[in-house]
mmCIF file of C-alpha atoms in Angstrom:
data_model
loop_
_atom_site.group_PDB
_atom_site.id
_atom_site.type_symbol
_atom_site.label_atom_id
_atom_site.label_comp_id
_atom_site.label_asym_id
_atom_site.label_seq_id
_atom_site.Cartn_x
_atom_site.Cartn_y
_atom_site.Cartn_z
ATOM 1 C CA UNK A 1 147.013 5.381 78.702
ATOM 2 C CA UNK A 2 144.879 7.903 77.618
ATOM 3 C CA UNK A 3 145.706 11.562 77.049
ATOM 4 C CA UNK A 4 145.078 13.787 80.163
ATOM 5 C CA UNK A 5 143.116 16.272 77.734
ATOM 6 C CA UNK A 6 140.925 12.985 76.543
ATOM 7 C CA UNK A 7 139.901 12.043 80.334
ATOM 8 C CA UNK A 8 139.365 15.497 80.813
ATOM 9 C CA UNK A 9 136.848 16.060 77.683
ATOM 10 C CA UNK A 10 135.151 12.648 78.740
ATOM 11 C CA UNK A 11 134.703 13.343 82.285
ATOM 12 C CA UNK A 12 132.893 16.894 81.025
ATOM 13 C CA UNK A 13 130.695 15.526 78.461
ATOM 14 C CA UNK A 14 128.238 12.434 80.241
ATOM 15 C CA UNK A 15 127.516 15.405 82.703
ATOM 16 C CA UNK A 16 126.918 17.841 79.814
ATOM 17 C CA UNK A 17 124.723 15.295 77.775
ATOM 18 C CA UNK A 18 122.735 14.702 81.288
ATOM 19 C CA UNK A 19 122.206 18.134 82.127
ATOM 20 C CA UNK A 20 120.670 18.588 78.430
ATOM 21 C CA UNK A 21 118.563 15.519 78.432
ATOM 22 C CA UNK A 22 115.680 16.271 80.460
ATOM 23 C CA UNK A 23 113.372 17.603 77.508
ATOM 24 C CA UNK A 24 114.006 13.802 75.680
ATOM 25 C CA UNK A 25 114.263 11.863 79.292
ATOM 26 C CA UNK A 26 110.467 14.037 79.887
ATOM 27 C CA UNK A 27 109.258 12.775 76.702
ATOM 28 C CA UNK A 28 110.266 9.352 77.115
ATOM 29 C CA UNK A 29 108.757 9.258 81.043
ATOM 30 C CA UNK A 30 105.150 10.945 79.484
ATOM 31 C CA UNK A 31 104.814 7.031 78.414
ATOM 32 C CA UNK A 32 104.084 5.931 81.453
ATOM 33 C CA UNK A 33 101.413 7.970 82.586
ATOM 34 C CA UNK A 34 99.442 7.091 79.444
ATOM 35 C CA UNK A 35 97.759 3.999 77.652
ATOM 36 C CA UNK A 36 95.913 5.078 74.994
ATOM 37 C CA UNK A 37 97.690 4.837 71.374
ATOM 38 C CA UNK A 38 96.101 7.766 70.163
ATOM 39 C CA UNK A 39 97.316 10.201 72.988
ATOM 40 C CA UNK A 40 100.777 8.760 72.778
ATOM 41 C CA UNK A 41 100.432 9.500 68.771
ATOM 42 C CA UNK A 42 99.665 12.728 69.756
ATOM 43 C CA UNK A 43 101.959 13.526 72.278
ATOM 44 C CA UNK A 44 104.854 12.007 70.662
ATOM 45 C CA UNK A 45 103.982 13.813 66.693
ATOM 46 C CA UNK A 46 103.671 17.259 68.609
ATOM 47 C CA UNK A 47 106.824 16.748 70.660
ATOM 48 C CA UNK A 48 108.610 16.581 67.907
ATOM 49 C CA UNK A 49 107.257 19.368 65.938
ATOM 50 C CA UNK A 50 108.450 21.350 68.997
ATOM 51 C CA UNK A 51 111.914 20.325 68.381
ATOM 52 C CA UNK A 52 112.243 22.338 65.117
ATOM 53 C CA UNK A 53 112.462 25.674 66.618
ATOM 54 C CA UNK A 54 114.747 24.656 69.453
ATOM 55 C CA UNK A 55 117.177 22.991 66.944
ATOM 56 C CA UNK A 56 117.135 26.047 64.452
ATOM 57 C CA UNK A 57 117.799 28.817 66.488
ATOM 58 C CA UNK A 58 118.931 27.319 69.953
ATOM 59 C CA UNK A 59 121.233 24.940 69.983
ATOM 60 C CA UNK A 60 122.145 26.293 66.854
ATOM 61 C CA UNK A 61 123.205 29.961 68.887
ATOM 62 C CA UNK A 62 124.016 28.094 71.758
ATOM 63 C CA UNK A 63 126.861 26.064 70.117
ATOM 64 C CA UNK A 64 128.353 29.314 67.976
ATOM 65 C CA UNK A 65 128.362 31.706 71.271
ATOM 66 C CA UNK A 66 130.327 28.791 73.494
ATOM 67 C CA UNK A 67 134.196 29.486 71.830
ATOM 68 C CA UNK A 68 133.476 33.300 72.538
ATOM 69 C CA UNK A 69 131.924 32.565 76.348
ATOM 70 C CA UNK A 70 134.166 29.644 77.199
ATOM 71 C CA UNK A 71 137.629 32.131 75.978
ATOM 72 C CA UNK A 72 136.206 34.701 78.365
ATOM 73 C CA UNK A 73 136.191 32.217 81.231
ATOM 74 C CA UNK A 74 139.629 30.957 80.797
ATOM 75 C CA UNK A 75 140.707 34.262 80.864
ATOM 76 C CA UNK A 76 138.727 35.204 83.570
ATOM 77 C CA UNK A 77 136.553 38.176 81.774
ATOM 78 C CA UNK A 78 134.010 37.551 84.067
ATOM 79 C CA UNK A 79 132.060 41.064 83.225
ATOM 80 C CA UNK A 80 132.769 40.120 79.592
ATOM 81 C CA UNK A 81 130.940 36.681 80.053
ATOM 82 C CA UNK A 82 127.960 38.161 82.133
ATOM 83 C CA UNK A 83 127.481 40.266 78.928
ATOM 84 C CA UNK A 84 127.629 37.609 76.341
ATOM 85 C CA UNK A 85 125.699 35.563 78.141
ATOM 86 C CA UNK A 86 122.923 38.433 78.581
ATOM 87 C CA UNK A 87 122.441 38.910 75.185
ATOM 88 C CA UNK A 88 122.942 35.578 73.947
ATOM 89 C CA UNK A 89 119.883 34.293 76.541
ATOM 90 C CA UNK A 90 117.815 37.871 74.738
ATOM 91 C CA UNK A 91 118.717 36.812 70.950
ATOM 92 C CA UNK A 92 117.414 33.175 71.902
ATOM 93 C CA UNK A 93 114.374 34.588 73.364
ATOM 94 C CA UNK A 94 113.722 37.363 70.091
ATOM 95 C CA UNK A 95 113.823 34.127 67.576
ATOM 96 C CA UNK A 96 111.516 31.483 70.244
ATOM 97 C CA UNK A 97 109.498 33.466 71.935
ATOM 98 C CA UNK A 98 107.217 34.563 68.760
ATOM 99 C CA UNK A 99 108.000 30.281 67.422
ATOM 100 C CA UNK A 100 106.032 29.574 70.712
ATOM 101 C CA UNK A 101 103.724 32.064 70.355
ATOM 102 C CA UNK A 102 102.743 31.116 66.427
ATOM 103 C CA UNK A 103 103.355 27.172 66.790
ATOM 104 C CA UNK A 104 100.382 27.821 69.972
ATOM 105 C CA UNK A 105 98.304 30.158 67.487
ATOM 106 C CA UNK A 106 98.792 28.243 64.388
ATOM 107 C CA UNK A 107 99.183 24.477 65.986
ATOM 108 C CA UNK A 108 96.035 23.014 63.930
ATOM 109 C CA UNK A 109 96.634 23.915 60.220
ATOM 110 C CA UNK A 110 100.815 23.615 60.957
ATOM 111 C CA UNK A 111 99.633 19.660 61.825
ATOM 112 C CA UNK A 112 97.314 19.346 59.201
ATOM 113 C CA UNK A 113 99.611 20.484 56.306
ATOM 114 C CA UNK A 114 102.493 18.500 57.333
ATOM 115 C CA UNK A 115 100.704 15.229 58.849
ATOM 116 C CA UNK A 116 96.876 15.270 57.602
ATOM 117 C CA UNK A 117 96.881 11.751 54.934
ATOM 118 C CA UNK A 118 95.622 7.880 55.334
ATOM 119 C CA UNK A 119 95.515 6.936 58.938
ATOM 120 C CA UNK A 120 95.933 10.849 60.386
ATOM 121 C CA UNK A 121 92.350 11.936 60.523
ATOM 122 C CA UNK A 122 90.931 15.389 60.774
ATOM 123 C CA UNK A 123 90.579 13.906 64.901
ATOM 124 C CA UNK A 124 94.153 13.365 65.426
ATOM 125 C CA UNK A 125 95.223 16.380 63.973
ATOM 126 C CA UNK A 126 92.801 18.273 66.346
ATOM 127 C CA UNK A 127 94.421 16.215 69.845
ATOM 128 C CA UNK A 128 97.869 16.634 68.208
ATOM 129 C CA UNK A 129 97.434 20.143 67.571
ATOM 130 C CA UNK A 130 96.188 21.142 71.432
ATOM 131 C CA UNK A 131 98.821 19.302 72.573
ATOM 132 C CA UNK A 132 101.377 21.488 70.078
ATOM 133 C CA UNK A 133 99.662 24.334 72.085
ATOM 134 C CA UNK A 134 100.778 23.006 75.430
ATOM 135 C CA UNK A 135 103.699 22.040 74.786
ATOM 136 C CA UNK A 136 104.894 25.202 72.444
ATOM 137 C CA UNK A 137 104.695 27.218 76.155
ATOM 138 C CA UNK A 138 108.171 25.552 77.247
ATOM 139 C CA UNK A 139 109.755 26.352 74.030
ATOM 140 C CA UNK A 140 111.530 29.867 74.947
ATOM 141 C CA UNK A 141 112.356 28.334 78.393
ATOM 142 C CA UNK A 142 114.277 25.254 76.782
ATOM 143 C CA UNK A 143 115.852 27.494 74.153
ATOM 144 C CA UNK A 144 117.503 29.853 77.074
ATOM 145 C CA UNK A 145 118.357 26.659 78.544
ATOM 146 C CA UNK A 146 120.517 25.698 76.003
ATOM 147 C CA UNK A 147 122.599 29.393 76.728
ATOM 148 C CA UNK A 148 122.665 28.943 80.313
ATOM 149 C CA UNK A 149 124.018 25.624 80.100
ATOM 150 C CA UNK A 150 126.767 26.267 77.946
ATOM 151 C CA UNK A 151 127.282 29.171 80.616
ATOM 152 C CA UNK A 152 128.148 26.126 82.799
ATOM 153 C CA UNK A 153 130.188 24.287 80.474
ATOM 154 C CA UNK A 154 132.621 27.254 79.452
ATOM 155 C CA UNK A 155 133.336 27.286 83.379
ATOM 156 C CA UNK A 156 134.030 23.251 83.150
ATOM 157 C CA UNK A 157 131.263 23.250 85.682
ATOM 158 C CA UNK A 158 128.873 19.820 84.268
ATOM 159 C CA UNK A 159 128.200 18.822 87.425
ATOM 160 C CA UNK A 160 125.610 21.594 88.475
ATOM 161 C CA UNK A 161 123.361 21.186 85.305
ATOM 162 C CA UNK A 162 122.926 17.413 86.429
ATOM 163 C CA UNK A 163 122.338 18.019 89.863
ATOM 164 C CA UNK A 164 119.085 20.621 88.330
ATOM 165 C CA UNK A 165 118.402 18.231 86.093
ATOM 166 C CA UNK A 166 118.013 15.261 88.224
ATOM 167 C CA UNK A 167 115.802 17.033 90.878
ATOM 168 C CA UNK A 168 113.477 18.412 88.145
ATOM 169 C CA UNK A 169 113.339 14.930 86.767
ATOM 170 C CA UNK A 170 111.447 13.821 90.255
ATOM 171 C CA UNK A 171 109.707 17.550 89.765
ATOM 172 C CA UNK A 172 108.353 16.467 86.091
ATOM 173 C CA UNK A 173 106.841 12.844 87.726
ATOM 174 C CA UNK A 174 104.884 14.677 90.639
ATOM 175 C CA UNK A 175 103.260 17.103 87.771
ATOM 176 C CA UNK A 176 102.454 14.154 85.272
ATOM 177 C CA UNK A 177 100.521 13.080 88.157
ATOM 178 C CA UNK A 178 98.497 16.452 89.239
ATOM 179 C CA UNK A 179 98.153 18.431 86.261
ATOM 180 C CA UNK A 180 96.393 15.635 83.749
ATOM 181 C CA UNK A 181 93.585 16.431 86.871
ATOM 182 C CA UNK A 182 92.990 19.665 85.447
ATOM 183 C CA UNK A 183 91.820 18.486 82.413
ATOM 184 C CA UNK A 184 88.349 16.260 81.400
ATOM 185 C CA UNK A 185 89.137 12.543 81.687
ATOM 186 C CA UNK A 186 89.477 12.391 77.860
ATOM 187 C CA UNK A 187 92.034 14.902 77.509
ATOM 188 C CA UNK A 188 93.924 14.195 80.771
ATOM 189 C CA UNK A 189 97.163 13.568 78.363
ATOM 190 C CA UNK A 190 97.259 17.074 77.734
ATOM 191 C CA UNK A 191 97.938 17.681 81.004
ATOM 192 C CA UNK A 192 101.859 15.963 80.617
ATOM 193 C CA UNK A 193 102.639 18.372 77.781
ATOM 194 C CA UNK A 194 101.963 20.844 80.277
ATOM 195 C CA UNK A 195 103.638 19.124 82.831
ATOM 196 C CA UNK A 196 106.639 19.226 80.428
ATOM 197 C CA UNK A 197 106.372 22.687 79.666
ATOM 198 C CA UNK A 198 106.326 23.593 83.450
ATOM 199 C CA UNK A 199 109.307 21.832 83.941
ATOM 200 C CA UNK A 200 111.452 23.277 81.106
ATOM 201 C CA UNK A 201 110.783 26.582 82.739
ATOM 202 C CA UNK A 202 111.244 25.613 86.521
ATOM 203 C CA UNK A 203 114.280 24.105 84.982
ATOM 204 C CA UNK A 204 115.611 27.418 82.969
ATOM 205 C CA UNK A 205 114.910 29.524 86.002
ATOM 206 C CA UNK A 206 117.061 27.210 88.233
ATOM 207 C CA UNK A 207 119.535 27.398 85.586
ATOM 208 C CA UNK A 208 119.486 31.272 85.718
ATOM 209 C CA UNK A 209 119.763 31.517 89.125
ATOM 210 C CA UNK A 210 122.794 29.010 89.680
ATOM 211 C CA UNK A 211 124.584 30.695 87.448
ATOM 212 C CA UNK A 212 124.085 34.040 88.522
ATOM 213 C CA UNK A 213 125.139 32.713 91.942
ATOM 214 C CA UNK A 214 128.269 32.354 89.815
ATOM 215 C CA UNK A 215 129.562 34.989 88.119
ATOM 216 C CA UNK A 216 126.969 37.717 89.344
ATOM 217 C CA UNK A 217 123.827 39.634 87.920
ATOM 218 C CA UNK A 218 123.476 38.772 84.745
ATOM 219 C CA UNK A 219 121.304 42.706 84.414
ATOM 220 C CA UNK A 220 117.858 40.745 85.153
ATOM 221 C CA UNK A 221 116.248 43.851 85.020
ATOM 222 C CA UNK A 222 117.167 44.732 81.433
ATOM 223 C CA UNK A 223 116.705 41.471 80.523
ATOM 224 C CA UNK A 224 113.372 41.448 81.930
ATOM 225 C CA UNK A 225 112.093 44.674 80.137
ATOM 226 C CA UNK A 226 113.471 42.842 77.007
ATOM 227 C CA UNK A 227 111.410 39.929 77.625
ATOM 228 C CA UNK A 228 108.453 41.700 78.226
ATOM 229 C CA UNK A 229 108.664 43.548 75.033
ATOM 230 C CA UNK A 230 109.582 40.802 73.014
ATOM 231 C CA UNK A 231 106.696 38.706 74.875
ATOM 232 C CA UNK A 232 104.027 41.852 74.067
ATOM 233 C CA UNK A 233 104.903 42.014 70.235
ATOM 234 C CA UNK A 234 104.975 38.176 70.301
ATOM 235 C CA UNK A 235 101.229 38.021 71.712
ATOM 236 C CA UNK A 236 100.649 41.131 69.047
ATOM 237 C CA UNK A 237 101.631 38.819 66.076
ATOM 238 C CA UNK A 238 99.583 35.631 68.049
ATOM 239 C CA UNK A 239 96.935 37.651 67.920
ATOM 240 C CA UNK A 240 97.022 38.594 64.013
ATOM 241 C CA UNK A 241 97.352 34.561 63.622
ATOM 242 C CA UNK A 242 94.170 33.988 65.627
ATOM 243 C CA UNK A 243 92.338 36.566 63.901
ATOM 244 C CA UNK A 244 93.223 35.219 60.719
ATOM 245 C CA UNK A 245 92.424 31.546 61.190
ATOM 246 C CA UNK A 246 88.836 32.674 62.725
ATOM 247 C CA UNK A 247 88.113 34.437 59.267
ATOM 248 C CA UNK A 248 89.445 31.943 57.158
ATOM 249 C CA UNK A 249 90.688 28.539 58.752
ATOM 250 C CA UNK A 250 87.758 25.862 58.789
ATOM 251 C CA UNK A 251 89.212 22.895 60.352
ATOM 252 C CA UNK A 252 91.229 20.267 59.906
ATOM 253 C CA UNK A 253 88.749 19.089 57.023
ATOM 254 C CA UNK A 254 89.664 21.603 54.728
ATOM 255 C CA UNK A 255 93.057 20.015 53.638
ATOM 256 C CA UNK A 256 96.781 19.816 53.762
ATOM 257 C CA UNK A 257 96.640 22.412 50.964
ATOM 258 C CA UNK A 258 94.607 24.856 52.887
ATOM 259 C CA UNK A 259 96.556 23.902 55.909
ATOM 260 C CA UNK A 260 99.790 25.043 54.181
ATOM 261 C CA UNK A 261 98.076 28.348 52.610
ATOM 262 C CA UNK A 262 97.190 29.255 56.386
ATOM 263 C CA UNK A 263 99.953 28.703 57.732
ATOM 264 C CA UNK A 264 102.385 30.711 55.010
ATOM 265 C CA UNK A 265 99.599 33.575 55.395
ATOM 266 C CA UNK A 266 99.210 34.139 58.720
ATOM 267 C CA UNK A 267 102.435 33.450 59.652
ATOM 268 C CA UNK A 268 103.854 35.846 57.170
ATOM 269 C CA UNK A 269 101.355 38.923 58.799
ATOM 270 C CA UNK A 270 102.072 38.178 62.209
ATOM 271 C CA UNK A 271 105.566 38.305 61.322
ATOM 272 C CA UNK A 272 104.870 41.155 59.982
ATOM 273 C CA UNK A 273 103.179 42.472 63.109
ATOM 274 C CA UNK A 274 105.892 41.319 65.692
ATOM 275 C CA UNK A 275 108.659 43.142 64.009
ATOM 276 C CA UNK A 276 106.327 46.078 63.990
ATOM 277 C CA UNK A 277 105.842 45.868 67.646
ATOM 278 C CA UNK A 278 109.767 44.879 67.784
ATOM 279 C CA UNK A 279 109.913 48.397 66.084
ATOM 280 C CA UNK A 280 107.533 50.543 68.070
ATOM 281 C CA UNK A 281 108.660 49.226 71.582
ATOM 282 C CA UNK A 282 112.677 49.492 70.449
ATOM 283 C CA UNK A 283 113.543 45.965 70.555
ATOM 284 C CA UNK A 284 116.897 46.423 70.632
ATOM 285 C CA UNK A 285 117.657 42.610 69.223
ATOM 286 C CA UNK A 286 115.499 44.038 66.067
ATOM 287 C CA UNK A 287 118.163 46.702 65.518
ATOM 288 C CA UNK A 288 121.306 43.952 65.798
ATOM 289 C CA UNK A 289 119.596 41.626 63.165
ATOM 290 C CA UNK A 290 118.874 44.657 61.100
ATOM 291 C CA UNK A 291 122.822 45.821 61.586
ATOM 292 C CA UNK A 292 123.709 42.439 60.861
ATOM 293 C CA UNK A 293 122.158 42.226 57.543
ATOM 294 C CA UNK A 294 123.960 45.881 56.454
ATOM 295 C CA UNK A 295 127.167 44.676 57.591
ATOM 296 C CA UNK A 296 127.003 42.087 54.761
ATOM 297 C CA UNK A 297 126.517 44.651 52.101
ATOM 298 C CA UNK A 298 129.537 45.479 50.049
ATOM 299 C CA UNK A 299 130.123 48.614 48.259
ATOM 300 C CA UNK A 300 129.595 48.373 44.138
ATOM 301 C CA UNK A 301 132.813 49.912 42.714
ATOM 302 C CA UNK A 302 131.731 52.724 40.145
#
């Protein structure tokens, strides 16, 4: 028979993988609501190009801040939790909110200096690149989704992530049918990127608020002053990008080359400009990343 530990890990993790699957489940649903190879090209090259950020810095956090969160819970710490859970969900949000913000600004040269040879024409990088733009919206919500879930987990609570996930599942099919409306006939298909993107977030918030039901106020008030502040230097640094490709970005036609030199360019100033914001507005998630980095310096004996 099998170890009581080993039931117990198994009967955790098919809820845990279900309650994370709804951004690949989405994906794989978007399929049905469209016929045409080049849309499903599109949506399928830009869907994955979303996945970078949400790999690097969220599931990435999310898996090194669930020993510390999931210790707390066993012992009970519940005040402890709240707080690393707080400003776990706020460092998420620092690193993907300006990633959305610059994979929406800089979506056309990003797909044309990573994609643009043979059969990818200057056309497809142009759908693929608005539907980058729609679907880089849900990227902060997904990214705190991956904290709030493990918020679940540390509690051995899987079942409440599924139960979300399944009704926004049903949520996601009723917007692939309304919101490709909004759009001209022949760009209805960015209307299920959309449709994805509005369900990631419906999805965090649900998230949030379960959990809260939990173990109490997780300070939404801070948190929300954080997230505007992080959101208004994010849009500061968009703004640099946009500036920058109107002056110099010509198109897909000008090259994976040029692509590449945009990108690395105006990425690099509005960088520059959202940790200048970060600065001016006292992003306090600025001042942990800077501590960080001093914390690793080592005195030079004389």
């Amino acid at each position: 028979t099998l170890h009581p530990g080993v039931r117990k890990v198994g009967a955790l993790m098919l809820p845990a993988l279900l309650g994370l699957s709804l951004s690949q489940l989405g994906f794989w649903i978007t399929g049905w609501f469209t016929q045409k190879d080049g849309a499903l090209s599109a949506l399928r090259t830009a869907y994955n190009l979303t996945q970078a950020p949400i790999g690097i810095f969220a599931q990435a956090s999310a898996i090194v801040i669930f020993p510390t969160i999931a210790a707390l819970a066993a012992r009970g710490e519940i005040s402890e939790f709240r707080r690393e859970i707080h400003y776990g969900i706020r460092r998420i949000l620092f690193l993907t909110v300006p990633a959305s913000v610059l994979m929406a600004a800089l979506a056309e040269p990003m797909v044309t200096a990573i994609y643009m040879s043979g059969k990818f024409t200057a056309e497809a990088a142009t759908s693929t690149a608005a539907v980058l733009g729609w679907y880089s919206l849900g990227t902060f919500a997904w990214s705190a989704q991956a904290v709030l879930a493990r918020g679940f987990y540390a509690r051995q609570n899987s079942k409440t992530p599924v139960v979300i996930t399944t009704s926004m599942v049903f949520v996601f099919v009723l917007l692939c049918f309304l919101l490709p409306r909004l759009f001209p006939k022949d760009t209805s298909y960015l209307g299920l990127a959309l449709a994805l993107s509005v369900a990631g977030t419906l999805n965090m918030l649900l998230f949030f608020w379960k959990l809260q039901q939990e173990v109490g106020k997780l300070s939404l008030r801070t948190l929300g002053i954080a997230v505007t502040k992080i959101t208004l230097a994010a849009l500061a640094g968009g703004g640099v990008a946009l500036l920058y490709l109107k002056l110099f970005w010509h198109g897909p036609q000008s090259g994976r080359i040029m692509g590449l030199v945009t990108v690395v360019m105006a990425g690099a100033a509005a960088l520059a400009v959202y940790l200048g914001a970060c600065l001016v507005l006292n992003v306090s998630e600025l001042k942990t990343i800077r501590t960080m980095f001093q914390r690793r310096k080592t005195p030079t004996n004389a």
